[in-house]
PDB file of C-alpha atoms in Angstrom:
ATOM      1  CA  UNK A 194      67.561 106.728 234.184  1.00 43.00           C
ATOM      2  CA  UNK A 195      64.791 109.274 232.790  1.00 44.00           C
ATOM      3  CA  UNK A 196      64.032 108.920 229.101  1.00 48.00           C
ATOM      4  CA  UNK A 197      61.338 112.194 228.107  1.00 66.00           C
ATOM      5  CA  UNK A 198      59.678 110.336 225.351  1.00 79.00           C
ATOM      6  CA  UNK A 199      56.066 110.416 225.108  1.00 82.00           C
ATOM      7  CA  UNK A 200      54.938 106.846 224.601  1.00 86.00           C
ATOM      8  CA  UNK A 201      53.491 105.204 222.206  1.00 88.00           C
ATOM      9  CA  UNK A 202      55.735 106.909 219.522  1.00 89.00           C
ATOM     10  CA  UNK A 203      54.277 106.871 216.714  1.00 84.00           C
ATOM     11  CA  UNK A 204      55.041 108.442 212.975  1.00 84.00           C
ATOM     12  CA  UNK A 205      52.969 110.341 210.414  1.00 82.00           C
ATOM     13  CA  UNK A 206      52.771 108.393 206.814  1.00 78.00           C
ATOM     14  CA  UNK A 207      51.024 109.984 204.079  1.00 81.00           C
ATOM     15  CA  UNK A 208      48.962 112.304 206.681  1.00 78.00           C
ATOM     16  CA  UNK A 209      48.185 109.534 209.069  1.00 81.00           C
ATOM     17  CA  UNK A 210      49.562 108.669 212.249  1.00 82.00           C
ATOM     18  CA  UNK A 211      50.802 104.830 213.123  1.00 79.00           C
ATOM     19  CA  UNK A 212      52.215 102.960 216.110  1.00 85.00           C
ATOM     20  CA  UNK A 213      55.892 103.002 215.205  1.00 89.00           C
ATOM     21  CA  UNK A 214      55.882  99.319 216.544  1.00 88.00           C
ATOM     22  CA  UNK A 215      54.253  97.666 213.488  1.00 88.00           C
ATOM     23  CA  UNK A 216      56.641  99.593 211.195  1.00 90.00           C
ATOM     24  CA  UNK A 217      59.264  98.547 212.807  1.00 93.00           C
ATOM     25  CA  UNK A 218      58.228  94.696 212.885  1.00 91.00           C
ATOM     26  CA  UNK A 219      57.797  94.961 209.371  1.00 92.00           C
ATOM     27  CA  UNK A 220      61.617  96.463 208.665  1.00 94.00           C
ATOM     28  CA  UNK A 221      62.515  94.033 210.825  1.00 93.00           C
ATOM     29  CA  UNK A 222      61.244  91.149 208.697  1.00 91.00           C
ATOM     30  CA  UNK A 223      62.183  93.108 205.521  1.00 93.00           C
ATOM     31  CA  UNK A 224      65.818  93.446 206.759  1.00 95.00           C
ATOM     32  CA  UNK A 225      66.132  89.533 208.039  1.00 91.00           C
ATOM     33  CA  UNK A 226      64.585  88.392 204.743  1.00 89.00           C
ATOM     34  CA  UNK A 227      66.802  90.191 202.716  1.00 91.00           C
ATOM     35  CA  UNK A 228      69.620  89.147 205.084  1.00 91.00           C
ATOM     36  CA  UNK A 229      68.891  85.374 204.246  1.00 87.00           C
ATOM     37  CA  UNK A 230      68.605  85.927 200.322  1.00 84.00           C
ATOM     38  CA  UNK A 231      71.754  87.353 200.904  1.00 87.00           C
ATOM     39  CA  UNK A 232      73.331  84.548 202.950  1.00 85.00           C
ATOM     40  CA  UNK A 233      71.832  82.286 200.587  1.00 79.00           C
ATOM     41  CA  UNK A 234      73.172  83.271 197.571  1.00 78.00           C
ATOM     42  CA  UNK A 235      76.477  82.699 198.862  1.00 69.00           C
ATOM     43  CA  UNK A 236      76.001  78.654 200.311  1.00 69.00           C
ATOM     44  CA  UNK A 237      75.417  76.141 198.337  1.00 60.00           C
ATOM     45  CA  UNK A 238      72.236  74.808 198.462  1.00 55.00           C
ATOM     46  CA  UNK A 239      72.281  71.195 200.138  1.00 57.00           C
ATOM     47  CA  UNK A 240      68.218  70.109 200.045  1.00 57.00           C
ATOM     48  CA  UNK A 241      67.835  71.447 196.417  1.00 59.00           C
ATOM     49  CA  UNK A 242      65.448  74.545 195.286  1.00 64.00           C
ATOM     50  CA  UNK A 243      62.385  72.872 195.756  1.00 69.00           C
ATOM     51  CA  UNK A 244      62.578  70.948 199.169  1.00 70.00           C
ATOM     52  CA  UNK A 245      63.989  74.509 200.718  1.00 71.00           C
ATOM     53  CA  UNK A 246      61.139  76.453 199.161  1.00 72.00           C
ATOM     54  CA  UNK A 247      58.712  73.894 200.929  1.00 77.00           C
ATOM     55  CA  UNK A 248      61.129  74.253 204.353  1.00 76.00           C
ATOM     56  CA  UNK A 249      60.970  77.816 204.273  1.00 76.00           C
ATOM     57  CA  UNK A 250      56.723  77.502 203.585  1.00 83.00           C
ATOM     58  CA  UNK A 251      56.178  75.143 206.523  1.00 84.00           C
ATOM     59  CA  UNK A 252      58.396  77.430 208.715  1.00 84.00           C
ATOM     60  CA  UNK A 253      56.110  80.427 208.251  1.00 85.00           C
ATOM     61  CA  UNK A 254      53.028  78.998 208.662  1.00 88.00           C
ATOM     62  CA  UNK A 255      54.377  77.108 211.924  1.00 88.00           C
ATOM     63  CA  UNK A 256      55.910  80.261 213.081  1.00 89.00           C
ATOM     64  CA  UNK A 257      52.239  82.136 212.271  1.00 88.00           C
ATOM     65  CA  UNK A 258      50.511  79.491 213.921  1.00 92.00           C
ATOM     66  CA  UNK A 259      52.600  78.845 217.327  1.00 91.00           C
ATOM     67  CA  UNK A 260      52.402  82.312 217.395  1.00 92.00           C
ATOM     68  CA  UNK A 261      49.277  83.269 217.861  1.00 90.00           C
ATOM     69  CA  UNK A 262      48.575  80.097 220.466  1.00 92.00           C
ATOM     70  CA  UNK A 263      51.229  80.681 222.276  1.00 94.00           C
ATOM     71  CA  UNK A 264      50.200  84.476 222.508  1.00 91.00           C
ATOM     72  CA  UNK A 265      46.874  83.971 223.424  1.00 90.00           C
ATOM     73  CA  UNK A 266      47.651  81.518 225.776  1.00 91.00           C
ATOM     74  CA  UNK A 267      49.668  83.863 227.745  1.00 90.00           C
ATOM     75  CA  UNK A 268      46.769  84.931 229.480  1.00 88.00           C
ATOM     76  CA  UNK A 269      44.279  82.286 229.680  1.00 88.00           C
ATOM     77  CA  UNK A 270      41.104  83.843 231.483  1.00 89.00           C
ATOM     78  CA  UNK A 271      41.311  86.850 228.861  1.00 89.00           C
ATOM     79  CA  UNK A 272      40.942  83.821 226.385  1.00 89.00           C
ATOM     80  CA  UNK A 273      38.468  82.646 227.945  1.00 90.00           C
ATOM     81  CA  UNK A 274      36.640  85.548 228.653  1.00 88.00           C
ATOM     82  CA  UNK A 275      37.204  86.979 225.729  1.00 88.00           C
ATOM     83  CA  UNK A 276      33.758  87.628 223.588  1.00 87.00           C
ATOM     84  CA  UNK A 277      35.399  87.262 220.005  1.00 88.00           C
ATOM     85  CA  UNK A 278      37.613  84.316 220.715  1.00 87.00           C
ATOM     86  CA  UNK A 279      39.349  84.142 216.787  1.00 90.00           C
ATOM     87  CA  UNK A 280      39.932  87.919 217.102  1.00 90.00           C
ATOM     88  CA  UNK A 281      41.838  87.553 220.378  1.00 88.00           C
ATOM     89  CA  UNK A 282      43.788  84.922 219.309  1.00 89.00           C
ATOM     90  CA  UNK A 283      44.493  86.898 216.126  1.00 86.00           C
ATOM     91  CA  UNK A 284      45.522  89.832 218.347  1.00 81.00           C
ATOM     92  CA  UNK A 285      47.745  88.113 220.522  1.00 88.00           C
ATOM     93  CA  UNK A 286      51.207  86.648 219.522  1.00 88.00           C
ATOM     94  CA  UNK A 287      54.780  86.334 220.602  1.00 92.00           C
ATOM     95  CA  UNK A 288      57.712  85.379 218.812  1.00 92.00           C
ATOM     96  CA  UNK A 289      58.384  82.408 221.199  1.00 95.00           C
ATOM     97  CA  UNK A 290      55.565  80.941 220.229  1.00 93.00           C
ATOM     98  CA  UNK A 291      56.791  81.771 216.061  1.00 92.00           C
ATOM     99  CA  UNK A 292      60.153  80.266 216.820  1.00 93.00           C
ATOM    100  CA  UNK A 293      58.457  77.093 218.569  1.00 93.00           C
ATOM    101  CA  UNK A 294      55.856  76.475 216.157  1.00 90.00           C
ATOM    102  CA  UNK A 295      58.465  76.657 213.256  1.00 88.00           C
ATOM    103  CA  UNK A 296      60.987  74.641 214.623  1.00 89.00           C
ATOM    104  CA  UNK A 297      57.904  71.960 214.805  1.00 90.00           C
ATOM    105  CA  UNK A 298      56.747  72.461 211.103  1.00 89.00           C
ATOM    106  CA  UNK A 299      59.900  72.163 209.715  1.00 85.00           C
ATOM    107  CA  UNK A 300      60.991  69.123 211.701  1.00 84.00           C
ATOM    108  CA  UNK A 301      57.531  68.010 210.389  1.00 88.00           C
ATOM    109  CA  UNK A 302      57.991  68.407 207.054  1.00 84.00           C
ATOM    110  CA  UNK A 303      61.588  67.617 206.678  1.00 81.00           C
ATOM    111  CA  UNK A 304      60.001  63.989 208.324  1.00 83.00           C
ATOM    112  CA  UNK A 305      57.696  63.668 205.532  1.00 84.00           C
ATOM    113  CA  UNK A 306      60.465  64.847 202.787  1.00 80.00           C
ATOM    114  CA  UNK A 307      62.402  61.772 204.375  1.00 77.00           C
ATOM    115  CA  UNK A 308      65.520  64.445 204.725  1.00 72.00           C
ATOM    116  CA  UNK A 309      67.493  64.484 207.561  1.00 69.00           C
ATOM    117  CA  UNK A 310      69.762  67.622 207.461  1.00 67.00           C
ATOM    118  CA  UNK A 311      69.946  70.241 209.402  1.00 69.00           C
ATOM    119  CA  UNK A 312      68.201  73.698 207.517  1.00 67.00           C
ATOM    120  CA  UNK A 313      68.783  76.138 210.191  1.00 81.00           C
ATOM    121  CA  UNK A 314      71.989  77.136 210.635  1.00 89.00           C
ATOM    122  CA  UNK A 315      71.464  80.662 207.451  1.00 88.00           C
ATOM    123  CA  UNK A 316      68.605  81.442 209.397  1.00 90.00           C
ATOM    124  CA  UNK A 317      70.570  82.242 212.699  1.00 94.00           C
ATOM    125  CA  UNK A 318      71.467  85.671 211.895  1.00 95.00           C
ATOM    126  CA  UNK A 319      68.247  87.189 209.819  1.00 93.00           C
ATOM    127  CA  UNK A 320      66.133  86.227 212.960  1.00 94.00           C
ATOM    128  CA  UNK A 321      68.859  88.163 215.689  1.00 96.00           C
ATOM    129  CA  UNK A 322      68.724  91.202 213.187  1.00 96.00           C
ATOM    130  CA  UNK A 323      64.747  91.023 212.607  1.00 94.00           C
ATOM    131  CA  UNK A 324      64.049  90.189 216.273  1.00 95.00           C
ATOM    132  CA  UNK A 325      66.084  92.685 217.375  1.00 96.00           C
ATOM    133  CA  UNK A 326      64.853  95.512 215.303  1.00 96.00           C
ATOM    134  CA  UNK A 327      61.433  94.245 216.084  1.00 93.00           C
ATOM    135  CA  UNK A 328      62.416  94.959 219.856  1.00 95.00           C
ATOM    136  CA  UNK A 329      63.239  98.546 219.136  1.00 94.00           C
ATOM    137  CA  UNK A 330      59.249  99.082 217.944  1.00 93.00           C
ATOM    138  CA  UNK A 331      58.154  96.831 220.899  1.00 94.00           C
ATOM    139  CA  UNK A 332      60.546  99.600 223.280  1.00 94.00           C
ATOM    140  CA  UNK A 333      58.945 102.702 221.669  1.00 93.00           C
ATOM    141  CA  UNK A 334      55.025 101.528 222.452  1.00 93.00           C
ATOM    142  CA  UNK A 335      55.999 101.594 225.961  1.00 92.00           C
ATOM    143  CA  UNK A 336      53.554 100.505 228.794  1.00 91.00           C
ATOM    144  CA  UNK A 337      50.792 100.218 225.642  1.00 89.00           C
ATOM    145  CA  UNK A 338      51.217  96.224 224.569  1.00 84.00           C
ATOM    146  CA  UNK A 339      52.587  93.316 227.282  1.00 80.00           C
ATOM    147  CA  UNK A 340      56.123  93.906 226.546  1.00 85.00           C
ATOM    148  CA  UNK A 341      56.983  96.083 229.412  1.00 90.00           C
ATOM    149  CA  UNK A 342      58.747  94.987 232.383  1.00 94.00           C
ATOM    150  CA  UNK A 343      57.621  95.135 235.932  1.00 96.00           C
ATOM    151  CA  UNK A 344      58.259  98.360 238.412  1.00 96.00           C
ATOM    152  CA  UNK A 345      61.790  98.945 239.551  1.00 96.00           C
ATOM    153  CA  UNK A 346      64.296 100.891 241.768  1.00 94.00           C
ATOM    154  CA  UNK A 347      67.509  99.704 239.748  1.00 93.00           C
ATOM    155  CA  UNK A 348      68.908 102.572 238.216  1.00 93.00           C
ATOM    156  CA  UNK A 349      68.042 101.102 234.809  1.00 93.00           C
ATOM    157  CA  UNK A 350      64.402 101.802 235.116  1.00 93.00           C
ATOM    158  CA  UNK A 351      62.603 104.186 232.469  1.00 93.00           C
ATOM    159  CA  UNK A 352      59.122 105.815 232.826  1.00 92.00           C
ATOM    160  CA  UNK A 353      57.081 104.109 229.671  1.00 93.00           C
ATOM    161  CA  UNK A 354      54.008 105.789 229.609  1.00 90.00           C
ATOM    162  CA  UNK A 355      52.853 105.402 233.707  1.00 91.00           C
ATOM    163  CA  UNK A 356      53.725 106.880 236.810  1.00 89.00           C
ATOM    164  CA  UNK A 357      56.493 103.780 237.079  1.00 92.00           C
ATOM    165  CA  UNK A 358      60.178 103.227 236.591  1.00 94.00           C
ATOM    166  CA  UNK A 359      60.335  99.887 235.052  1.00 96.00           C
ATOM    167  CA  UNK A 360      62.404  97.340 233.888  1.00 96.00           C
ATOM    168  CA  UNK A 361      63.199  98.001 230.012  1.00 95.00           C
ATOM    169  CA  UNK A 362      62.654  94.394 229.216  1.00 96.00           C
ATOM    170  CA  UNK A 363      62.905  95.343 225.401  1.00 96.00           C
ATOM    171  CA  UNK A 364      66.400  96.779 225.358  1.00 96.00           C
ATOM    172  CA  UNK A 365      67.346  94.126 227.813  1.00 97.00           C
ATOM    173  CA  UNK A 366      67.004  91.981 225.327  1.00 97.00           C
ATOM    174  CA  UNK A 367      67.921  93.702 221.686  1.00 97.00           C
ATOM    175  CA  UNK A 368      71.796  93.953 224.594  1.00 97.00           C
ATOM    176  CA  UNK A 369      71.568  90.400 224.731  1.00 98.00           C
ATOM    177  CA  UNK A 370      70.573  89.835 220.712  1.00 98.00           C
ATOM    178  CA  UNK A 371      73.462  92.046 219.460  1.00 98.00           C
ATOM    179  CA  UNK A 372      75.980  90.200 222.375  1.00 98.00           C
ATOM    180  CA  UNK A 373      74.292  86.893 220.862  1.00 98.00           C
ATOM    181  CA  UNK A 374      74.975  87.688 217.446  1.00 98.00           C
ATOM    182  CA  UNK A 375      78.693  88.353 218.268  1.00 98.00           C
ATOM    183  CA  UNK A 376      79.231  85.712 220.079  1.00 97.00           C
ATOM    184  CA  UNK A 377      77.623  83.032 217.720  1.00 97.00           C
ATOM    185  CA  UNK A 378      79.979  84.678 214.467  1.00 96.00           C
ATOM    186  CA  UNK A 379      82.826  84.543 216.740  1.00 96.00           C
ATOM    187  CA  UNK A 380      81.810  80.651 217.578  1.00 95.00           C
ATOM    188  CA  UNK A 381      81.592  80.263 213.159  1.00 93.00           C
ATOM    189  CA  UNK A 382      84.962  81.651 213.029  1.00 92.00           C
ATOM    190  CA  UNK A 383      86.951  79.654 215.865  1.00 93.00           C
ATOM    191  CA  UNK A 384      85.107  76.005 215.822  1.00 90.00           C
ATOM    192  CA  UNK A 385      84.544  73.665 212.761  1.00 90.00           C
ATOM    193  CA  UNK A 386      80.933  72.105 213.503  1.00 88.00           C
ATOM    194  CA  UNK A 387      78.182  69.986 211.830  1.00 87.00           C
ATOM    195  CA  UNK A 388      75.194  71.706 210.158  1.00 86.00           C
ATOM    196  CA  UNK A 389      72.802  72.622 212.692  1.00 88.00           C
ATOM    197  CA  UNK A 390      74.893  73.064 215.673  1.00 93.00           C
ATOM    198  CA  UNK A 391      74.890  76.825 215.267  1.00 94.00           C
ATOM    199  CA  UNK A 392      70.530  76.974 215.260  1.00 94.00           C
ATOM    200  CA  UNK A 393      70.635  74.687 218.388  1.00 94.00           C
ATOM    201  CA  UNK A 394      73.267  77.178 220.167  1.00 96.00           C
ATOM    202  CA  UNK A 395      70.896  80.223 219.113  1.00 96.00           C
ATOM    203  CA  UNK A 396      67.461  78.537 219.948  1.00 96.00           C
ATOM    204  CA  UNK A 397      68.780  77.072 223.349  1.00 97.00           C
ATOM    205  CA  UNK A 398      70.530  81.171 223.866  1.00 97.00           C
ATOM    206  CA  UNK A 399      67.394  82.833 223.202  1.00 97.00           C
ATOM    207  CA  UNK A 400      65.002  80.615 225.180  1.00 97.00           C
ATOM    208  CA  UNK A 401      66.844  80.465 227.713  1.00 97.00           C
ATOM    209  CA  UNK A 402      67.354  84.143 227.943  1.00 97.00           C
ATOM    210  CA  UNK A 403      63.622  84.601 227.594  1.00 97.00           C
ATOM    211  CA  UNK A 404      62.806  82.248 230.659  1.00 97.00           C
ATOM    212  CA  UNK A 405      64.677  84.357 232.828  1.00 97.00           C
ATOM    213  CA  UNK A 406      63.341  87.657 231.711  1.00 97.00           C
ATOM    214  CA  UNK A 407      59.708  86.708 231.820  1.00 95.00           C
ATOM    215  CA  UNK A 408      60.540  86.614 235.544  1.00 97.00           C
ATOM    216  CA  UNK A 409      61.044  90.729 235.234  1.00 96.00           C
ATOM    217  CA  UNK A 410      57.653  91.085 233.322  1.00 95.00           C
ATOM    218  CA  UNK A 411      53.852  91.202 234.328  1.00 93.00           C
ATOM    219  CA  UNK A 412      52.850  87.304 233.273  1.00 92.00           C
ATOM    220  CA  UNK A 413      50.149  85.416 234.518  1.00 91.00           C
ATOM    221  CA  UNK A 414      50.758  82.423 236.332  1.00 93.00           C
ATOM    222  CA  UNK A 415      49.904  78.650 234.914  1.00 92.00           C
ATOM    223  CA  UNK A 416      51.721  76.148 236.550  1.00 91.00           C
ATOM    224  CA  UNK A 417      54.564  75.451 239.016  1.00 92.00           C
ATOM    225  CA  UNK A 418      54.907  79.565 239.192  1.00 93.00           C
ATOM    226  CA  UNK A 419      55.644  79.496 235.788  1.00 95.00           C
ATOM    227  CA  UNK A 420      53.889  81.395 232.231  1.00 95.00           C
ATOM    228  CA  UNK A 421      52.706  80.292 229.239  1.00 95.00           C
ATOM    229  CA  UNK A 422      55.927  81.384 227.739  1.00 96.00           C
ATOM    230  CA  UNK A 423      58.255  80.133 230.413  1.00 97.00           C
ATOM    231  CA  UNK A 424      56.824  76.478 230.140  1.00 97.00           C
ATOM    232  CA  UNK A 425      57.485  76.368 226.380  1.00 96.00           C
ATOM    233  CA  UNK A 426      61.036  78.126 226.571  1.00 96.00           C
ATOM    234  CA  UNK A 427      61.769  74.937 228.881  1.00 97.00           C
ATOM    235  CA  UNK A 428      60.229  72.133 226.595  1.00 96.00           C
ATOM    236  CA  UNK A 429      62.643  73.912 224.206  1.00 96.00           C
ATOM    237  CA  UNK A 430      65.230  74.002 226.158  1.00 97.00           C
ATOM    238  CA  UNK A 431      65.524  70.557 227.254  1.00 96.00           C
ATOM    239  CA  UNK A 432      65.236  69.344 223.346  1.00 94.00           C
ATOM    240  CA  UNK A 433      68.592  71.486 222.446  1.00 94.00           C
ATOM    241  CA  UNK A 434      70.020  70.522 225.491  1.00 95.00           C
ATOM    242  CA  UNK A 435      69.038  66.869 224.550  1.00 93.00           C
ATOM    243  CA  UNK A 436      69.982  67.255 220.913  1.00 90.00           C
ATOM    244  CA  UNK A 437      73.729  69.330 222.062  1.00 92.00           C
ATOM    245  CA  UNK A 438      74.715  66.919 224.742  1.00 89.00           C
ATOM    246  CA  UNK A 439      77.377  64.678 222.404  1.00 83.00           C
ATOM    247  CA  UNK A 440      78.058  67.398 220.387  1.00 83.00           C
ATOM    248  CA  UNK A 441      82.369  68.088 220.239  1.00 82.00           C
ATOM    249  CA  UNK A 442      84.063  71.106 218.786  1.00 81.00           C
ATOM    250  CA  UNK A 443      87.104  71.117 217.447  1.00 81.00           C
ATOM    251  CA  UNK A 444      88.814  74.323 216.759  1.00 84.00           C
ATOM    252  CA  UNK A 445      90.380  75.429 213.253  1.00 76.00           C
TER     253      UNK A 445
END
């Protein structure tokens, strides 16, 4: 499949050019933020204003953080090598590492709020919709950032900006996000479920989805034949498999 666009894309804003791919990370978040007021606004709120404000705080700052080490730990003699260490970490990030590091802060900070429910189940579909618009920027920058996929004969392959048909890796995955986002409202309308249930599907869906796909993308080995990225999609993994395991659905 030959695609004749000139990568990186890039727009013209008040007579400067940009990288479409930031733009579009930031509609992305706009989008998903707005998508959660939205969603919120409608439930009732179960931890009360203030304990949700403080969830929502300690989520970004987790997702910031495990971002940015779990991006710059993707390549670890780069890291090492690198001459500016804080700007390379600053410069590197990946939103496995966001969606592991906030899971962590808000399990931490729901511990020290003593509360016990789960807080992610309105987040579920914001993060498809922002991840997956997200994807569209990380598509359109091409061979330019490490979110391309590896050379390929399949008939899927697209030129990104080398002399290579390669694996699409970022409309692989905004396929999966919109089938994901289906699927999980179809799952809300069919099965009555406790709070939380609904994050755990997603987080186990995504990660696990990610673990396979780094397989199809250039990653640098750490252990066992496995990434930086692949090792924490499985620590992730095996917690929502752990916390799933007794769960039962009943159907309305």
């Amino acid at each position: 499949m030959l695609v004749l666009i000139e990568f990186p894309v890039t727009i013209d804003l008040f007579g400067k050019t940009f990288l479409l791919h930031p733009f579009m990370e930031g509609l992305g978040m706009f989008i998903g933020m707005r998508y959660y007021q939205l969603l919120k606004w409608k439930d009732e709120e179960s931890l009360g204003h203030t304990n949700s404000l403080l969830i929502v705080i300690a989520a970004g700052l987790g997702a910031l953080i495990g971002s940015h080490i779990i991006g710059s730990l993707e390549r670890p003699a780069e890291l090492l090598n690198a001459t500016h260490k804080w700007t390379y970490i600053w410069v590197n990030n990946t939103i496995i590492g966001g969606l592991a590091g906030g899971l962590v802060a808000v399990e931490g900070m729901k511990k020290i709020m003593g509360k016990k429910e789960s807080t992610g189940d309105r987040m579920v579909f914001p993060l498809i919709t922002a991840i997956a618009i997200g994807r569209i920027g990380c598509f359109y920058t091409g061979v330019f950032e490490q979110t391309y996929g590896l050379p390929t004969t399949s008939p899927l392959g697209m030129y990104l900006g080398d002399a290579y048909k390669r694996h699409p890796v970022a409309l692989y995955e905004i396929a999966f996000l919109l089938l994901l986002f289906v699927t999980l409202q179809l799952f809300k309308r069919r099965y009555n479920y406790r709070n939380g249930v609904l994050f755990q599907l997603f987080m186990l869906s995504y990660f696990g989805f990610r673990f396979l796909l780094d397989f199809i993308k250039p990653r640098a080995i750490i252990l066992l034949g496995l990434s930086t990225i692949q090792i924490t999609c499985i620590v992730v993994i095996i917690y929502y498999i752990y916390l799933l395991k007794n769960e039962r659905l009943i159907k309305k």
